[in-house]
Amino acid sequence: MRATWRWVHSDLRTHRGEALFAVLASAGVIASLLLAAALLGYAVSPWQRVFQQSQGSHVWLHGREGREGFDAAAVAPLAALDEVAAVSGPFRTAAATLETGGTRAGVALRATGARPPGTARPLLTEGRWLTTDGPRDQVVLERTLARTLWAEPGETVTVTLTGRHGPTTRTLHVVGVAETAEPRYRAGQGDGVGWLLPETLDRLAPAATGQSVGLRLKDADDTDYAVQRAVTLLGAERIDQVTTWQRAKADLGGDDRLLGQIFAAFGLAALLAAAVAVAGAVRARIRGQAGDIAVLKAVGFTPGQVIRGFLLQHLGFAVAGAALGTAATLACGRW
């Protein structure tokens, strides 16, 4: 074995260029496969892209309106839970109805600041975020809700809230459209989300409002346990609804199974082609060293030792290439 290691070391020093090329080729293949896998994940699951870019919440807890719900002081202990990585909110909310051009849709109005929250941050696709300048009553609509209402930035929508003193109707100015990793709007199956400034919500619903808080977990597999602990901490009587990332993912990315199968088939074909190319390169390199192999056999190397030497070399190339390709992907893949 010592003789084999010495020959491997000597051969690498003699053929440095070929060794470097083999490592770089392996690194290129690994980096391409990792990037292809990431792009496949984004293509098959649009929710995954939105969730990662927005630092989305795995769990949303929606409190009851009025005194029965929870407040900011009750939410504070949630951040200390071992399963929780970050907390978004709490946000004051109010259920309402939006109408434009004869089309109506339910909406959960959510009060937030002039800067989007760091966790569960809405991703603007059109227009701009809320500001204290410009129109008085501004709103940013979730994308599917805006599409249902045919509402674009610069247009107005009519909002109706039912309070203790009857319905209240006002006009809101749509300033932006955003994506979110929460369940999207479906008529009759759940309200959409609209973000507005706290002072706007105060004018629309000065009395009872609800609360919503998002929890980003350290491990998505702990969702059920985290929900149980959070509900116990806040009190089940205060919770009106709980939504999880599984529902949002199924809601947004449930129709892309065929696309995923197509991408997977092309990925397997590319992997097979890469394996054939690498095998051809290894075969050509060994044939090019036929003279060296003959000399090794003449000095006493057995066929098994020769095979073991080439195997050690190319396994080393593969490991080095995989490490280099993975490091390059982690460092540069975000760009």
Tab-separated table of N, CA and C in Angstrom, residues 39-189:
chain	number	residue	atom	x	y	z
A	39	LEU	N	-32.941	25.613	-8.757
A	39	LEU	CA	-33.883	26.162	-9.729
A	39	LEU	C	-35.092	25.254	-9.888
A	40	LEU	N	-34.868	23.933	-9.820
A	40	LEU	CA	-35.984	22.993	-9.882
A	40	LEU	C	-36.932	23.218	-8.708
A	41	GLY	N	-36.351	23.393	-7.518
A	41	GLY	CA	-37.194	23.637	-6.350
A	41	GLY	C	-38.021	24.901	-6.500
A	42	TYR	N	-37.425	25.961	-7.048
A	42	TYR	CA	-38.168	27.203	-7.254
A	42	TYR	C	-39.235	27.050	-8.322
A	43	ALA	N	-38.912	26.296	-9.396
A	43	ALA	CA	-39.870	26.134	-10.485
A	43	ALA	C	-41.053	25.275	-10.059
A	44	VAL	N	-40.761	24.197	-9.333
A	44	VAL	CA	-41.819	23.286	-8.907
A	44	VAL	C	-42.628	23.887	-7.766
A	45	SER	N	-41.984	24.633	-6.882
A	45	SER	CA	-42.673	25.208	-5.726
A	45	SER	C	-42.438	26.710	-5.675
A	46	PRO	N	-43.293	27.498	-6.323
A	46	PRO	CA	-43.150	28.962	-6.220
A	46	PRO	C	-43.217	29.435	-4.776
A	47	TRP	N	-43.952	28.707	-3.947
A	47	TRP	CA	-44.056	29.090	-2.537
A	47	TRP	C	-42.692	29.077	-1.869
A	48	GLN	N	-41.827	28.119	-2.221
A	48	GLN	CA	-40.513	28.024	-1.591
A	48	GLN	C	-39.692	29.272	-1.870
A	49	ARG	N	-39.754	29.774	-3.098
A	49	ARG	CA	-39.017	30.993	-3.445
A	49	ARG	C	-39.521	32.176	-2.628
A	50	VAL	N	-40.841	32.334	-2.578
A	50	VAL	CA	-41.411	33.456	-1.835
A	50	VAL	C	-41.091	33.338	-0.347
A	51	PHE	N	-41.171	32.111	0.182
A	51	PHE	CA	-40.928	31.895	1.606
A	51	PHE	C	-39.485	32.244	1.969
A	52	GLN	N	-38.535	31.831	1.147
A	52	GLN	CA	-37.133	32.114	1.440
A	52	GLN	C	-36.822	33.596	1.316
A	53	GLN	N	-37.304	34.222	0.256
A	53	GLN	CA	-36.977	35.633	0.033
A	53	GLN	C	-37.657	36.554	1.043
A	54	SER	N	-38.818	36.155	1.523
A	54	SER	CA	-39.562	37.005	2.453
A	54	SER	C	-39.297	36.677	3.912
A	55	GLN	N	-38.418	35.662	4.165
A	55	GLN	CA	-38.216	35.209	5.543
A	55	GLN	C	-39.559	34.894	6.189
A	56	GLY	N	-40.328	34.059	5.487
A	56	GLY	CA	-41.708	33.803	5.861
A	56	GLY	C	-41.880	33.112	7.199
A	57	SER	N	-43.084	33.190	7.714
A	57	SER	CA	-43.443	32.550	8.974
A	57	SER	C	-44.028	31.167	8.706
A	58	HIS	N	-43.622	30.195	9.516
A	58	HIS	CA	-44.165	28.844	9.384
A	58	HIS	C	-45.575	28.752	9.944
A	59	VAL	N	-45.882	29.582	10.928
A	59	VAL	CA	-47.177	29.527	11.619
A	59	VAL	C	-47.728	30.944	11.757
A	60	TRP	N	-49.032	31.088	11.506
A	60	TRP	CA	-49.730	32.347	11.772
A	60	TRP	C	-50.854	32.085	12.766
A	61	LEU	N	-50.868	32.857	13.842
A	61	LEU	CA	-51.908	32.762	14.858
A	61	LEU	C	-52.782	34.006	14.760
A	62	HIS	N	-54.068	33.801	14.572
A	62	HIS	CA	-55.002	34.910	14.418
A	62	HIS	C	-55.915	34.955	15.642
A	63	GLY	N	-55.845	36.044	16.388
A	63	GLY	CA	-56.626	36.179	17.607
A	63	GLY	C	-58.025	36.693	17.346
A	64	ARG	N	-58.893	36.471	18.307
A	64	ARG	CA	-60.262	36.961	18.210
A	64	ARG	C	-60.301	38.477	18.371
A	65	GLU	N	-61.344	39.061	17.831
A	65	GLU	CA	-61.496	40.504	17.950
A	65	GLU	C	-61.983	40.875	19.351
A	66	GLY	N	-61.581	42.061	19.771
A	66	GLY	CA	-62.044	42.583	21.043
A	66	GLY	C	-61.237	42.063	22.220
A	67	ARG	N	-61.834	42.068	23.374
A	67	ARG	CA	-61.140	41.699	24.598
A	67	ARG	C	-60.801	40.217	24.663
A	68	GLU	N	-61.492	39.405	23.856
A	68	GLU	CA	-61.244	37.967	23.897
A	68	GLU	C	-59.917	37.601	23.238
A	69	GLY	N	-59.378	38.471	22.404
A	69	GLY	CA	-58.134	38.166	21.705
A	69	GLY	C	-56.916	38.408	22.578
A	70	PHE	N	-55.740	38.234	21.970
A	70	PHE	CA	-54.501	38.460	22.711
A	70	PHE	C	-53.911	39.814	22.329
A	71	ASP	N	-53.053	40.345	23.159
A	71	ASP	CA	-52.417	41.629	22.902
A	71	ASP	C	-50.909	41.448	22.783
A	72	ALA	N	-50.189	42.562	22.605
A	72	ALA	CA	-48.738	42.507	22.414
A	72	ALA	C	-48.036	41.922	23.624
A	73	ALA	N	-48.519	42.204	24.823
A	73	ALA	CA	-47.885	41.675	26.026
A	73	ALA	C	-48.006	40.158	26.101
A	74	ALA	N	-49.132	39.622	25.639
A	74	ALA	CA	-49.321	38.170	25.667
A	74	ALA	C	-48.456	37.473	24.639
A	75	VAL	N	-48.129	38.179	23.552
A	75	VAL	CA	-47.338	37.585	22.470
A	75	VAL	C	-45.854	37.546	22.810
A	76	ALA	N	-45.389	38.455	23.649
A	76	ALA	CA	-43.956	38.575	23.938
A	76	ALA	C	-43.298	37.255	24.344
A	77	PRO	N	-43.914	36.401	25.188
A	77	PRO	CA	-43.255	35.149	25.585
A	77	PRO	C	-43.047	34.159	24.445
A	78	LEU	N	-43.726	34.354	23.316
A	78	LEU	CA	-43.567	33.417	22.205
A	78	LEU	C	-42.135	33.409	21.687
A	79	ALA	N	-41.474	34.563	21.734
A	79	ALA	CA	-40.105	34.652	21.230
A	79	ALA	C	-39.133	33.818	22.046
A	80	ALA	N	-39.504	33.481	23.286
A	80	ALA	CA	-38.619	32.708	24.155
A	80	ALA	C	-38.763	31.207	23.970
A	81	LEU	N	-39.728	30.771	23.152
A	81	LEU	CA	-39.889	29.340	22.911
A	81	LEU	C	-38.685	28.777	22.170
A	82	ASP	N	-38.264	27.583	22.544
A	82	ASP	CA	-37.071	26.978	21.947
A	82	ASP	C	-37.237	26.745	20.448
A	83	GLU	N	-38.450	26.494	20.003
A	83	GLU	CA	-38.688	26.178	18.592
A	83	GLU	C	-38.755	27.415	17.705
A	84	VAL	N	-38.891	28.601	18.290
A	84	VAL	CA	-39.131	29.823	17.528
A	84	VAL	C	-37.821	30.551	17.240
A	85	ALA	N	-37.600	30.859	15.957
A	85	ALA	CA	-36.414	31.613	15.550
A	85	ALA	C	-36.686	33.110	15.486
A	86	ALA	N	-37.895	33.499	15.085
A	86	ALA	CA	-38.240	34.922	14.986
A	86	ALA	C	-39.752	35.062	15.054
A	87	VAL	N	-40.189	36.238	15.495
A	87	VAL	CA	-41.617	36.542	15.612
A	87	VAL	C	-41.930	37.736	14.715
A	88	SER	N	-43.007	37.641	13.968
A	88	SER	CA	-43.467	38.747	13.130
A	88	SER	C	-44.753	39.298	13.726
A	89	GLY	N	-44.709	40.544	14.157
A	89	GLY	CA	-45.887	41.141	14.756
A	89	GLY	C	-45.768	41.239	16.263
A	90	PRO	N	-46.891	41.374	16.945
A	90	PRO	CA	-48.266	41.209	16.441
A	90	PRO	C	-48.761	42.413	15.637
A	91	PHE	N	-49.698	42.132	14.722
A	91	PHE	CA	-50.299	43.152	13.879
A	91	PHE	C	-51.786	43.243	14.205
A	92	ARG	N	-52.263	44.450	14.377
A	92	ARG	CA	-53.705	44.638	14.547
A	92	ARG	C	-54.388	44.369	13.217
A	93	THR	N	-55.503	43.649	13.248
A	93	THR	CA	-56.197	43.264	12.023
A	93	THR	C	-57.685	43.558	12.136
A	94	ALA	N	-58.327	43.614	10.985
A	94	ALA	CA	-59.771	43.804	10.929
A	94	ALA	C	-60.296	43.134	9.670
A	95	ALA	N	-61.380	42.391	9.808
A	95	ALA	CA	-62.006	41.740	8.656
A	95	ALA	C	-62.881	42.754	7.929
A	96	ALA	N	-62.779	42.754	6.600
A	96	ALA	CA	-63.528	43.729	5.811
A	96	ALA	C	-63.857	43.131	4.450
A	97	THR	N	-64.543	43.919	3.654
A	97	THR	CA	-64.889	43.537	2.285
A	97	THR	C	-64.415	44.629	1.347
A	98	LEU	N	-63.697	44.228	0.293
A	98	LEU	CA	-63.251	45.170	-0.729
A	98	LEU	C	-64.124	45.016	-1.967
A	99	GLU	N	-64.364	46.134	-2.626
A	99	GLU	CA	-65.195	46.107	-3.831
A	99	GLU	C	-64.652	47.096	-4.846
A	100	THR	N	-64.629	46.657	-6.088
A	100	THR	CA	-64.262	47.535	-7.188
A	100	THR	C	-64.857	46.977	-8.471
A	101	GLY	N	-65.510	47.859	-9.242
A	101	GLY	CA	-66.089	47.428	-10.513
A	101	GLY	C	-67.109	46.323	-10.376
A	102	GLY	N	-67.816	46.276	-9.254
A	102	GLY	CA	-68.814	45.237	-9.056
A	102	GLY	C	-68.275	43.925	-8.521
A	103	THR	N	-66.963	43.789	-8.353
A	103	THR	CA	-66.351	42.572	-7.813
A	103	THR	C	-66.052	42.774	-6.339
A	104	ARG	N	-66.442	41.806	-5.522
A	104	ARG	CA	-66.235	41.899	-4.084
A	104	ARG	C	-65.370	40.749	-3.612
A	105	ALA	N	-64.580	41.012	-2.552
A	105	ALA	CA	-63.697	39.980	-1.995
A	105	ALA	C	-63.448	40.282	-0.534
A	106	GLY	N	-63.358	39.226	0.273
A	106	GLY	CA	-63.040	39.392	1.681
A	106	GLY	C	-61.562	39.668	1.871
A	107	VAL	N	-61.235	40.469	2.874
A	107	VAL	CA	-59.850	40.846	3.127
A	107	VAL	C	-59.610	40.963	4.623
A	108	ALA	N	-58.443	40.575	5.045
A	108	ALA	CA	-57.993	40.806	6.415
A	108	ALA	C	-57.034	41.982	6.372
A	109	LEU	N	-57.475	43.134	6.817
A	109	LEU	CA	-56.643	44.324	6.827
A	109	LEU	C	-55.649	44.228	7.984
A	110	ARG	N	-54.392	44.452	7.694
A	110	ARG	CA	-53.330	44.264	8.684
A	110	ARG	C	-52.539	45.562	8.826
A	111	ALA	N	-52.499	46.093	10.025
A	111	ALA	CA	-51.779	47.345	10.266
A	111	ALA	C	-50.294	47.077	10.438
A	112	THR	N	-49.485	47.792	9.675
A	112	THR	CA	-48.032	47.651	9.757
A	112	THR	C	-47.399	49.017	9.552
A	113	GLY	N	-46.085	49.079	9.688
A	113	GLY	CA	-45.408	50.371	9.626
A	113	GLY	C	-45.057	50.809	8.217
A	114	ALA	N	-44.386	51.967	8.155
A	114	ALA	CA	-43.955	52.491	6.865
A	114	ALA	C	-42.800	51.699	6.279
A	115	ARG	N	-42.208	50.798	7.072
A	115	ARG	CA	-41.200	49.870	6.579
A	115	ARG	C	-41.726	48.453	6.726
A	116	PRO	N	-41.579	47.598	5.712
A	116	PRO	CA	-42.076	46.223	5.828
A	116	PRO	C	-41.386	45.494	6.975
A	117	PRO	N	-42.065	44.565	7.624
A	117	PRO	CA	-41.436	43.813	8.715
A	117	PRO	C	-40.285	42.959	8.213
A	118	GLY	N	-39.315	42.677	9.090
A	118	GLY	CA	-38.168	41.873	8.691
A	118	GLY	C	-38.519	40.421	8.469
A	119	THR	N	-39.397	39.867	9.316
A	119	THR	CA	-39.869	38.496	9.183
A	119	THR	C	-41.271	38.514	8.580
A	120	ALA	N	-41.535	37.577	7.647
A	120	ALA	CA	-42.797	37.560	6.905
A	120	ALA	C	-42.979	38.885	6.168
A	121	ARG	N	-41.940	39.276	5.442
A	121	ARG	CA	-41.935	40.554	4.724
A	121	ARG	C	-42.637	40.402	3.379
A	122	PRO	N	-43.681	41.189	3.092
A	122	PRO	CA	-44.320	41.135	1.775
A	122	PRO	C	-43.326	41.544	0.682
A	123	LEU	N	-43.346	40.818	-0.441
A	123	LEU	CA	-42.446	41.097	-1.555
A	123	LEU	C	-43.198	41.895	-2.611
A	124	LEU	N	-42.843	43.148	-2.764
A	124	LEU	CA	-43.528	44.002	-3.731
A	124	LEU	C	-43.280	43.518	-5.153
A	125	THR	N	-44.345	43.389	-5.924
A	125	THR	CA	-44.238	43.049	-7.345
A	125	THR	C	-44.638	44.221	-8.230
A	126	GLU	N	-45.454	45.123	-7.683
A	126	GLU	CA	-45.863	46.325	-8.412
A	126	GLU	C	-45.999	47.473	-7.417
A	127	GLY	N	-45.779	48.680	-7.915
A	127	GLY	CA	-45.993	49.852	-7.082
A	127	GLY	C	-44.945	50.029	-6.004
A	128	ARG	N	-45.361	50.547	-4.860
A	128	ARG	CA	-44.452	50.865	-3.759
A	128	ARG	C	-45.104	50.471	-2.443
A	129	TRP	N	-44.321	50.634	-1.356
A	129	TRP	CA	-44.828	50.313	-0.029
A	129	TRP	C	-45.557	51.532	0.555
A	130	LEU	N	-46.149	51.353	1.705
A	130	LEU	CA	-46.915	52.402	2.367
A	130	LEU	C	-46.013	53.551	2.823
A	131	THR	N	-46.488	54.756	2.689
A	131	THR	CA	-45.761	55.932	3.152
A	131	THR	C	-46.741	56.886	3.833
A	132	THR	N	-46.189	57.818	4.569
A	132	THR	CA	-47.031	58.839	5.202
A	132	THR	C	-47.324	59.991	4.247
A	133	ASP	N	-46.699	59.968	3.077
A	133	ASP	CA	-46.949	61.000	2.068
A	133	ASP	C	-48.021	60.493	1.099
A	134	GLY	N	-48.464	61.382	0.242
A	134	GLY	CA	-49.392	60.979	-0.791
A	134	GLY	C	-50.810	60.828	-0.273
A	135	PRO	N	-51.587	59.904	-0.880
A	135	PRO	CA	-52.983	59.728	-0.462
A	135	PRO	C	-53.094	59.381	1.015
A	136	ARG	N	-54.205	59.746	1.609
A	136	ARG	CA	-54.369	59.580	3.045
A	136	ARG	C	-54.548	58.108	3.431
A	137	ASP	N	-55.445	57.405	2.752
A	137	ASP	CA	-55.759	56.013	3.080
A	137	ASP	C	-55.149	55.106	2.020
A	138	GLN	N	-53.977	54.552	2.326
A	138	GLN	CA	-53.238	53.715	1.382
A	138	GLN	C	-53.360	52.245	1.776
A	139	VAL	N	-53.258	51.373	0.782
A	139	VAL	CA	-53.300	49.943	1.034
A	139	VAL	C	-52.422	49.232	0.018
A	140	VAL	N	-51.738	48.193	0.467
A	140	VAL	CA	-50.995	47.279	-0.403
A	140	VAL	C	-51.734	45.950	-0.381
A	141	LEU	N	-52.061	45.435	-1.541
A	141	LEU	CA	-52.869	44.227	-1.643
A	141	LEU	C	-52.013	43.018	-1.984
A	142	GLU	N	-52.388	41.868	-1.419
A	142	GLU	CA	-51.762	40.604	-1.809
A	142	GLU	C	-52.087	40.323	-3.272
A	143	ARG	N	-51.150	39.686	-3.991
A	143	ARG	CA	-51.222	39.601	-5.449
A	143	ARG	C	-52.492	38.931	-5.955
A	144	THR	N	-52.870	37.784	-5.390
A	144	THR	CA	-54.054	37.094	-5.895
A	144	THR	C	-55.326	37.872	-5.581
A	145	LEU	N	-55.333	38.578	-4.457
A	145	LEU	CA	-56.484	39.420	-4.132
A	145	LEU	C	-56.590	40.573	-5.117
A	146	ALA	N	-55.452	41.203	-5.420
A	146	ALA	CA	-55.458	42.298	-6.385
A	146	ALA	C	-55.889	41.814	-7.766
A	147	ARG	N	-55.470	40.606	-8.130
A	147	ARG	CA	-55.854	40.064	-9.435
A	147	ARG	C	-57.354	39.795	-9.481
A	148	THR	N	-57.916	39.309	-8.370
A	148	THR	CA	-59.358	39.053	-8.324
A	148	THR	C	-60.150	40.340	-8.491
A	149	LEU	N	-59.673	41.401	-7.857
A	149	LEU	CA	-60.368	42.691	-7.909
A	149	LEU	C	-59.996	43.512	-9.138
A	150	TRP	N	-59.061	43.023	-9.936
A	150	TRP	CA	-58.527	43.797	-11.073
A	150	TRP	C	-58.053	45.169	-10.618
A	151	ALA	N	-57.378	45.167	-9.463
A	151	ALA	CA	-56.901	46.426	-8.875
A	151	ALA	C	-55.397	46.545	-9.083
A	152	GLU	N	-54.959	47.678	-9.570
A	152	GLU	CA	-53.547	47.962	-9.801
A	152	GLU	C	-53.145	49.221	-9.043
A	153	PRO	N	-51.829	49.416	-8.821
A	153	PRO	CA	-51.391	50.646	-8.151
A	153	PRO	C	-51.901	51.888	-8.867
A	154	GLY	N	-52.400	52.841	-8.094
A	154	GLY	CA	-52.968	54.056	-8.650
A	154	GLY	C	-54.486	54.047	-8.688
A	155	GLU	N	-55.091	52.863	-8.509
A	155	GLU	CA	-56.540	52.765	-8.507
A	155	GLU	C	-57.078	52.822	-7.082
A	156	THR	N	-58.404	52.894	-6.958
A	156	THR	CA	-59.043	52.932	-5.652
A	156	THR	C	-59.989	51.747	-5.495
A	157	VAL	N	-60.174	51.334	-4.255
A	157	VAL	CA	-61.127	50.275	-3.936
A	157	VAL	C	-61.993	50.760	-2.779
A	158	THR	N	-63.180	50.221	-2.704
A	158	THR	CA	-64.103	50.574	-1.625
A	158	THR	C	-64.042	49.499	-0.552
A	159	VAL	N	-63.826	49.905	0.690
A	159	VAL	CA	-63.735	48.968	1.802
A	159	VAL	C	-64.929	49.175	2.725
A	160	THR	N	-65.498	48.048	3.153
A	160	THR	CA	-66.649	48.084	4.055
A	160	THR	C	-66.349	47.230	5.271
A	161	LEU	N	-66.467	47.813	6.462
A	161	LEU	CA	-66.283	47.118	7.728
A	161	LEU	C	-67.575	47.208	8.524
A	162	THR	N	-67.898	46.125	9.196
A	162	THR	CA	-69.081	46.094	10.042
A	162	THR	C	-68.667	46.203	11.495
A	163	GLY	N	-69.035	47.295	12.135
A	163	GLY	CA	-68.675	47.521	13.530
A	163	GLY	C	-69.883	47.535	14.436
A	164	ARG	N	-69.698	48.018	15.640
A	164	ARG	CA	-70.780	48.060	16.622
A	164	ARG	C	-71.885	49.006	16.201
A	165	HIS	N	-71.518	50.037	15.436
A	165	HIS	CA	-72.498	51.041	15.046
A	165	HIS	C	-72.917	50.879	13.587
A	166	GLY	N	-72.777	49.670	13.061
A	166	GLY	CA	-73.177	49.424	11.690
A	166	GLY	C	-72.004	49.447	10.735
A	167	PRO	N	-72.257	49.256	9.442
A	167	PRO	CA	-71.184	49.213	8.443
A	167	PRO	C	-70.553	50.582	8.212
A	168	THR	N	-69.257	50.559	7.963
A	168	THR	CA	-68.497	51.764	7.633
A	168	THR	C	-67.860	51.578	6.270
A	169	THR	N	-68.029	52.549	5.385
A	169	THR	CA	-67.508	52.456	4.021
A	169	THR	C	-66.545	53.601	3.762
A	170	ARG	N	-65.392	53.259	3.249
A	170	ARG	CA	-64.389	54.270	2.881
A	170	ARG	C	-63.723	53.872	1.577
A	171	THR	N	-62.936	54.789	1.063
A	171	THR	CA	-62.175	54.535	-0.165
A	171	THR	C	-60.697	54.404	0.177
A	172	LEU	N	-60.085	53.346	-0.308
A	172	LEU	CA	-58.654	53.124	-0.113
A	172	LEU	C	-57.927	53.263	-1.446
A	173	HIS	N	-56.725	53.838	-1.381
A	173	HIS	CA	-55.902	54.018	-2.568
A	173	HIS	C	-54.863	52.883	-2.635
A	174	VAL	N	-54.917	52.117	-3.691
A	174	VAL	CA	-53.971	51.007	-3.867
A	174	VAL	C	-52.632	51.590	-4.325
A	175	VAL	N	-51.597	51.386	-3.510
A	175	VAL	CA	-50.274	51.923	-3.859
A	175	VAL	C	-49.294	50.814	-4.241
A	176	GLY	N	-49.631	49.553	-3.946
A	176	GLY	CA	-48.704	48.467	-4.265
A	176	GLY	C	-49.398	47.119	-4.259
A	177	VAL	N	-48.717	46.162	-4.897
A	177	VAL	CA	-49.164	44.765	-4.931
A	177	VAL	C	-47.978	43.914	-4.477
A	178	ALA	N	-48.225	42.944	-3.608
A	178	ALA	CA	-47.121	42.174	-3.024
A	178	ALA	C	-47.459	40.691	-2.971
A	179	GLU	N	-46.399	39.878	-2.971
A	179	GLU	CA	-46.524	38.441	-2.760
A	179	GLU	C	-46.243	38.117	-1.300
A	180	THR	N	-46.850	37.053	-0.815
A	180	THR	CA	-46.616	36.607	0.543
A	180	THR	C	-46.652	35.087	0.578
A	181	ALA	N	-45.994	34.504	1.572
A	181	ALA	CA	-45.965	33.046	1.710
A	181	ALA	C	-47.162	32.519	2.481
A	182	GLU	N	-48.141	33.355	2.747
A	182	GLU	CA	-49.361	32.915	3.415
A	182	GLU	C	-50.340	32.333	2.392
A	183	PRO	N	-51.375	31.619	2.855
A	183	PRO	CA	-52.372	31.090	1.911
A	183	PRO	C	-52.949	32.198	1.051
A	184	ARG	N	-53.050	31.936	-0.238
A	184	ARG	CA	-53.531	32.975	-1.131
A	184	ARG	C	-55.060	33.059	-1.119
A	185	TYR	N	-55.572	34.143	-1.678
A	185	TYR	CA	-57.010	34.371	-1.662
A	185	TYR	C	-57.726	33.410	-2.605
A	186	ARG	N	-58.801	32.807	-2.096
A	186	ARG	CA	-59.706	31.998	-2.900
A	186	ARG	C	-61.130	32.357	-2.486
A	187	ALA	N	-61.957	32.672	-3.464
A	187	ALA	CA	-63.323	33.089	-3.164
A	187	ALA	C	-64.051	32.011	-2.367
A	188	GLY	N	-64.580	32.396	-1.225
A	188	GLY	CA	-65.339	31.484	-0.397
A	188	GLY	C	-64.508	30.558	0.465
A	189	GLN	N	-63.175	30.603	0.347
A	189	GLN	CA	-62.313	29.692	1.106
A	189	GLN	C	-61.347	30.418	2.029
